[in-house]
């Protein structure tokens, strides 16, 4: 690494990914391949999971028990299954990647939702021999619901179907048709053999008929953020900073992470729910005051007027509108052990705001195989449905389709304190 | 206003990580009664403390630092800790498991696992109980070790401070659930998503002060198995047969207790060289930490309450 490369290393961008698919689709092999090919795993970590004792150097991914590398918990290794989301890190000279590696089985839908919630792109693995399986459709549906901007379908194990282009094309056609129905905008299908490494980091010689990018090239070229800084300005207030020290007796700073949009010194802003207005006096950071700040920076704002504004409130531009309602309609993925019940009270945490909520109605339960909307009395773990909540206080929100940060919430069980639901506002 | 225009702003990955970490630190202060930040004097702690100072600027830190001292840290670490904490004006609490220290606990006679269990895990649990802290920040990273790859940012602990990896709360978006029952607590890991490389790049970019042991120098070392162990006069009687202290150009990639932390041969005397070395490293930093060796040790220790 030269002086110049040091600068590049500091300036590369971050892309959050989620990978779905079961072990049988070759997910562990793919992850192992990515880690080995980008040097994301260290030699001693690889040697610890080598197949043959006594090996002192790992030359290829085939020498490693890749599942042992990815299954971090003893219970997973004992049972030979992946229980929980694991996070992996790798980088290329262009970009750093945080990859949520999710178990694929239906009973782990909640883990998939967890891993996908922060992702800007998803890799869906398909075994070329099996084609599009019900679970592929289920994953795709959930990823669509979570608003993942870019879906990459990696049609793996092409080596086991003689690298046949017709197999690839037929799977691609089926996925295109399914995704069009889901409203997925950006779908990329690519053929792959993770075991041989073809089309992961290098093209290989077996699939010259495919002219698209390799997986790694694709990941390096996807847009990182979906222009979140050009959306309407939203600052959910996390804390009010009042040091009350001799130097700063009257200082009041509003601290938070900008959920979307851009704010500049002098901008006219409005506090929600009070409706009071003021202008931005300073954008304060440890590194000096800024002229403008944008999502997802964590900043502190001071205002030119003393207005009522505290944790759970939101600061928006003066002409900015949010919907304000005591009734909340949302797609909910249920992740609690006990089913969602119309008789129970929950807490909804939306941005920095927590409110008590009751289930007014279960509008429908989505059959994740047929996508049909079914009547239901409850929503069990791993099920998805549209729920109408009645809130004790109104919340100020956007639709999830417009804004992932201000359109999402979690449902908390008031008795166990566990997170039991993931909500996306309709 | 720029709304509706094409994006013209980009955050570098380090700045994106920084923003995420600050968000997490602030969220804990907003939702917990009595947080504390664990401070081990190492590079990750130094980054964590730097992020916390950024989070609350211009106010002072709204929580104390807690150093669970084993008495076995390098003397350079104690000197750095005291000077740095004084300089930046943070409230530092130092706690030790005095019972175990009085009984002469050490890794050589009692074994590494027992020594760590008493001086680190028990020392930490006692200190957290004494301070009645309901949230403790730690500088663990998911890239360090495979059980840590499965750790949440808000990691729930029962009344015994133990981790149940099979029963973790899902974490969605950037919405953290900080609700706990009386007696329970959380360990919070704001730099979960940072890699070793990110830590070094950030220390370099931000000029964060770190213990001088991280920089290469001619140091008196003993070579034991594949580890380079720093030699101090007091260790004279503990030398094994055939061991001879000698000067080696070396540095530490990670800092722990002196009997259990090895150095690496290195010529990296400044931050640029350290970053270049980190980028070329083929072996993980935890390899120089004796405590991690053994089939399942990190996960087991975490279940018992280790951070």
Short mmCIF file of C-alpha atoms in Angstrom, two decimals, chain A residues 96-332:
data_model
loop_
_atom_site.label_atom_id
_atom_site.label_comp_id
_atom_site.label_asym_id
_atom_site.label_seq_id
_atom_site.Cartn_x
_atom_site.Cartn_y
_atom_site.Cartn_z
CA UNK A 96 -16.03 -1.83 2.08
CA UNK A 97 -18.86 -4.31 2.51
CA UNK A 98 -20.83 -5.27 5.60
CA UNK A 99 -22.64 -8.49 4.81
CA UNK A 100 -25.45 -9.87 6.95
CA UNK A 101 -25.32 -13.60 6.40
CA UNK A 102 -28.82 -14.97 7.04
CA UNK A 103 -30.04 -18.50 7.53
CA UNK A 104 -32.42 -19.54 4.79
CA UNK A 105 -34.95 -21.85 6.38
CA UNK A 106 -38.49 -20.68 6.79
CA UNK A 107 -38.33 -20.73 10.59
CA UNK A 108 -35.58 -18.13 10.41
CA UNK A 109 -37.51 -15.54 8.44
CA UNK A 110 -37.11 -13.21 11.39
CA UNK A 111 -33.34 -13.38 11.11
CA UNK A 112 -33.59 -12.61 7.44
CA UNK A 113 -35.74 -9.58 8.14
CA UNK A 114 -33.21 -8.44 10.73
CA UNK A 115 -30.27 -8.81 8.37
CA UNK A 116 -32.09 -7.22 5.45
CA UNK A 117 -33.43 -4.18 7.31
CA UNK A 118 -30.20 -2.21 6.93
CA UNK A 119 -29.13 -3.57 3.54
CA UNK A 120 -28.87 -1.59 0.31
CA UNK A 121 -28.45 -4.73 -1.76
CA UNK A 122 -29.30 -8.41 -1.47
CA UNK A 123 -27.75 -11.51 -2.94
CA UNK A 124 -30.30 -14.28 -3.44
CA UNK A 125 -28.73 -17.66 -4.12
CA UNK A 126 -30.35 -20.21 -6.38
CA UNK A 127 -29.06 -23.72 -7.05
CA UNK A 128 -29.07 -23.95 -10.86
CA UNK A 129 -30.13 -27.62 -10.65
CA UNK A 130 -33.27 -26.80 -8.67
CA UNK A 131 -34.27 -23.51 -10.25
CA UNK A 132 -36.65 -21.10 -8.56
CA UNK A 133 -37.89 -22.74 -5.36
CA UNK A 134 -40.80 -21.64 -3.15
CA UNK A 135 -38.21 -20.36 -0.70
CA UNK A 136 -36.62 -18.21 -3.40
CA UNK A 137 -39.96 -16.52 -3.95
CA UNK A 138 -40.50 -16.11 -0.23
CA UNK A 139 -37.10 -14.46 0.16
CA UNK A 140 -37.68 -12.22 -2.83
CA UNK A 141 -41.06 -11.16 -1.52
CA UNK A 142 -39.65 -10.25 1.88
CA UNK A 143 -36.72 -8.39 0.37
CA UNK A 144 -39.18 -6.46 -1.80
CA UNK A 145 -41.29 -5.66 1.24
CA UNK A 146 -38.20 -4.38 3.04
CA UNK A 147 -37.50 -2.10 0.12
CA UNK A 148 -34.01 -3.39 -0.68
CA UNK A 149 -33.06 -1.21 -3.64
CA UNK A 150 -30.95 -3.77 -5.53
CA UNK A 151 -31.52 -7.51 -5.80
CA UNK A 152 -28.82 -9.73 -7.21
CA UNK A 153 -29.87 -13.26 -8.09
CA UNK A 154 -26.80 -15.48 -8.12
CA UNK A 155 -27.59 -18.64 -10.04
CA UNK A 156 -25.01 -20.90 -8.48
CA UNK A 157 -23.60 -24.35 -9.15
CA UNK A 158 -23.52 -23.71 -12.89
CA UNK A 159 -20.69 -26.27 -13.01
CA UNK A 160 -23.25 -28.95 -12.16
CA UNK A 161 -25.44 -28.09 -15.18
CA UNK A 162 -22.54 -28.01 -17.66
CA UNK A 163 -22.50 -24.20 -17.59
CA UNK A 164 -25.57 -24.37 -19.81
CA UNK A 165 -26.81 -20.93 -20.84
CA UNK A 166 -30.35 -22.25 -21.42
CA UNK A 167 -30.63 -23.24 -17.74
CA UNK A 168 -29.55 -19.76 -16.69
CA UNK A 169 -31.91 -18.02 -19.14
CA UNK A 170 -34.90 -20.02 -18.02
CA UNK A 171 -34.30 -19.20 -14.34
CA UNK A 172 -33.67 -15.56 -15.21
CA UNK A 173 -36.96 -15.34 -17.13
CA UNK A 174 -38.88 -16.82 -14.21
CA UNK A 175 -37.26 -14.42 -11.70
CA UNK A 176 -37.87 -11.43 -13.96
CA UNK A 177 -41.52 -12.27 -14.21
CA UNK A 178 -41.91 -12.82 -10.47
CA UNK A 179 -40.04 -9.62 -9.57
CA UNK A 180 -42.08 -7.54 -12.02
CA UNK A 181 -45.19 -8.62 -10.08
CA UNK A 182 -43.49 -7.55 -6.84
CA UNK A 183 -42.57 -4.13 -8.11
CA UNK A 184 -38.84 -4.84 -7.74
CA UNK A 185 -37.05 -2.29 -9.91
CA UNK A 186 -33.45 -3.32 -9.98
CA UNK A 187 -32.85 -7.02 -10.56
CA UNK A 188 -29.57 -8.47 -11.74
CA UNK A 189 -29.22 -12.17 -12.53
CA UNK A 190 -25.80 -13.70 -12.93
CA UNK A 191 -24.52 -17.25 -13.41
CA UNK A 192 -21.91 -18.48 -10.95
CA UNK A 193 -19.88 -21.33 -9.66
CA UNK A 194 -18.84 -20.34 -6.15
CA UNK A 195 -16.92 -23.58 -5.69
CA UNK A 196 -14.67 -22.94 -8.70
CA UNK A 197 -14.81 -19.19 -8.18
CA UNK A 198 -16.26 -18.51 -11.64
CA UNK A 199 -18.02 -15.13 -11.78
CA UNK A 200 -17.42 -14.35 -8.09
CA UNK A 201 -14.20 -12.31 -8.14
CA UNK A 202 -12.98 -13.54 -11.53
CA UNK A 203 -14.82 -14.41 -14.74
CA UNK A 204 -13.30 -17.84 -15.34
CA UNK A 205 -13.43 -19.50 -18.75
CA UNK A 206 -16.61 -21.53 -18.48
CA UNK A 207 -19.32 -18.98 -19.11
CA UNK A 208 -18.10 -16.77 -21.93
CA UNK A 209 -21.71 -16.47 -23.12
CA UNK A 210 -22.44 -14.22 -20.15
CA UNK A 211 -21.33 -10.65 -20.76
CA UNK A 212 -22.41 -8.99 -17.52
CA UNK A 213 -20.21 -8.09 -14.57
CA UNK A 214 -18.87 -10.55 -12.01
CA UNK A 215 -20.50 -10.54 -8.59
CA UNK A 216 -17.71 -8.48 -7.04
CA UNK A 217 -17.75 -5.98 -9.93
CA UNK A 218 -21.51 -5.71 -9.51
CA UNK A 219 -21.16 -5.07 -5.78
CA UNK A 220 -18.49 -2.47 -6.44
CA UNK A 221 -20.61 -0.55 -8.90
CA UNK A 222 -24.06 -0.47 -7.26
CA UNK A 223 -25.11 2.96 -5.97
CA UNK A 224 -24.43 3.01 -2.21
CA UNK A 225 -27.24 5.21 -0.97
CA UNK A 226 -30.50 5.73 -2.68
CA UNK A 227 -30.17 9.48 -2.70
CA UNK A 228 -31.33 9.58 0.89
CA UNK A 229 -29.86 13.07 1.21
CA UNK A 230 -32.16 14.47 -1.49
CA UNK A 231 -35.34 13.39 0.29
CA UNK A 232 -37.19 15.78 2.62
CA UNK A 233 -35.16 16.70 5.71
CA UNK A 234 -35.94 14.66 8.83
CA UNK A 235 -34.08 14.88 12.11
CA UNK A 236 -35.58 12.71 14.86
CA UNK A 237 -34.31 14.31 18.06
CA UNK A 238 -32.35 11.83 20.15
CA UNK A 239 -31.25 14.02 23.04
CA UNK A 240 -31.15 17.64 24.04
CA UNK A 241 -27.61 18.63 24.96
CA UNK A 242 -27.60 21.09 27.86
CA UNK A 243 -24.10 21.03 29.35
CA UNK A 244 -24.88 23.84 31.84
CA UNK A 245 -21.16 24.28 32.36
CA UNK A 246 -19.64 27.69 33.22
CA UNK A 247 -18.61 28.14 29.56
CA UNK A 248 -21.95 27.03 28.15
CA UNK A 249 -24.64 28.05 30.65
CA UNK A 250 -27.51 28.44 28.16
CA UNK A 251 -26.44 26.10 25.39
CA UNK A 252 -29.23 23.90 23.99
CA UNK A 253 -28.19 21.54 21.24
CA UNK A 254 -30.54 19.10 19.51
CA UNK A 255 -28.69 15.88 18.86
CA UNK A 256 -29.63 13.28 16.33
CA UNK A 257 -28.86 11.29 13.23
CA UNK A 258 -30.31 12.85 10.08
CA UNK A 259 -32.78 10.26 8.79
CA UNK A 260 -33.06 11.87 5.38
CA UNK A 261 -32.36 15.05 3.50
CA UNK A 262 -29.96 17.94 3.92
CA UNK A 263 -29.95 20.88 6.34
CA UNK A 264 -28.06 24.16 6.12
CA UNK A 265 -27.32 26.99 8.51
CA UNK A 266 -30.13 29.53 8.20
CA UNK A 267 -32.74 26.98 7.05
CA UNK A 268 -36.24 27.62 8.41
CA UNK A 269 -37.31 24.57 10.38
CA UNK A 270 -40.39 23.30 12.17
CA UNK A 271 -40.64 21.16 15.28
CA UNK A 272 -43.13 18.33 15.15
CA UNK A 273 -45.52 17.89 16.94
CA UNK A 274 -45.47 21.39 18.48
CA UNK A 275 -45.46 23.11 15.09
CA UNK A 276 -43.15 25.81 16.44
CA UNK A 277 -40.71 27.25 13.96
CA UNK A 278 -37.21 28.66 14.07
CA UNK A 279 -34.07 28.84 11.97
CA UNK A 280 -30.89 26.80 12.19
CA UNK A 281 -28.22 28.76 14.04
CA UNK A 282 -25.33 26.27 13.99
CA UNK A 283 -24.56 22.74 12.93
CA UNK A 284 -22.21 21.66 15.68
CA UNK A 285 -19.66 18.85 15.50
CA UNK A 286 -16.51 18.00 17.44
CA UNK A 287 -14.54 18.78 14.29
CA UNK A 288 -15.94 22.28 13.98
CA UNK A 289 -19.24 23.78 12.86
CA UNK A 290 -20.60 22.82 9.44
CA UNK A 291 -22.42 24.90 6.84
CA UNK A 292 -24.56 21.94 5.85
CA UNK A 293 -25.18 18.38 6.96
CA UNK A 294 -26.91 15.45 5.31
CA UNK A 295 -28.19 11.95 5.98
CA UNK A 296 -26.92 9.78 7.63
CA UNK A 297 -24.63 12.11 9.59
CA UNK A 298 -24.94 12.34 13.38
CA UNK A 299 -24.92 16.01 14.30
CA UNK A 300 -26.07 18.61 16.85
CA UNK A 301 -28.20 21.58 15.80
CA UNK A 302 -28.73 24.83 17.66
CA UNK A 303 -31.67 27.10 16.80
CA UNK A 304 -32.16 30.84 16.90
CA UNK A 305 -35.31 30.61 19.06
CA UNK A 306 -36.14 28.70 22.20
CA UNK A 307 -38.83 26.27 21.11
CA UNK A 308 -40.37 23.16 22.64
CA UNK A 309 -38.39 20.26 21.20
CA UNK A 310 -37.24 17.07 22.90
CA UNK A 311 -36.50 13.37 22.40
CA UNK A 312 -39.05 11.68 20.20
CA UNK A 313 -39.92 14.89 18.34
CA UNK A 314 -38.86 15.51 14.77
CA UNK A 315 -37.32 18.53 13.12
CA UNK A 316 -38.31 19.12 9.47
CA UNK A 317 -38.08 21.99 7.00
CA UNK A 318 -40.75 24.62 7.53
CA UNK A 319 -42.77 23.48 4.53
CA UNK A 320 -42.17 19.78 5.20
CA UNK A 321 -45.15 17.55 5.82
CA UNK A 322 -45.35 14.28 7.69
CA UNK A 323 -48.50 12.33 8.25
CA UNK A 324 -49.76 12.54 11.78
CA UNK A 325 -52.13 9.92 13.01
CA UNK A 326 -53.26 7.88 15.98
CA UNK A 327 -53.99 5.06 13.56
CA UNK A 328 -51.10 3.28 11.96
CA UNK A 329 -51.40 0.86 9.04
CA UNK A 330 -48.32 -1.21 8.36
CA UNK A 331 -46.93 -4.39 6.93
CA UNK A 332 -45.65 -6.29 9.92
#
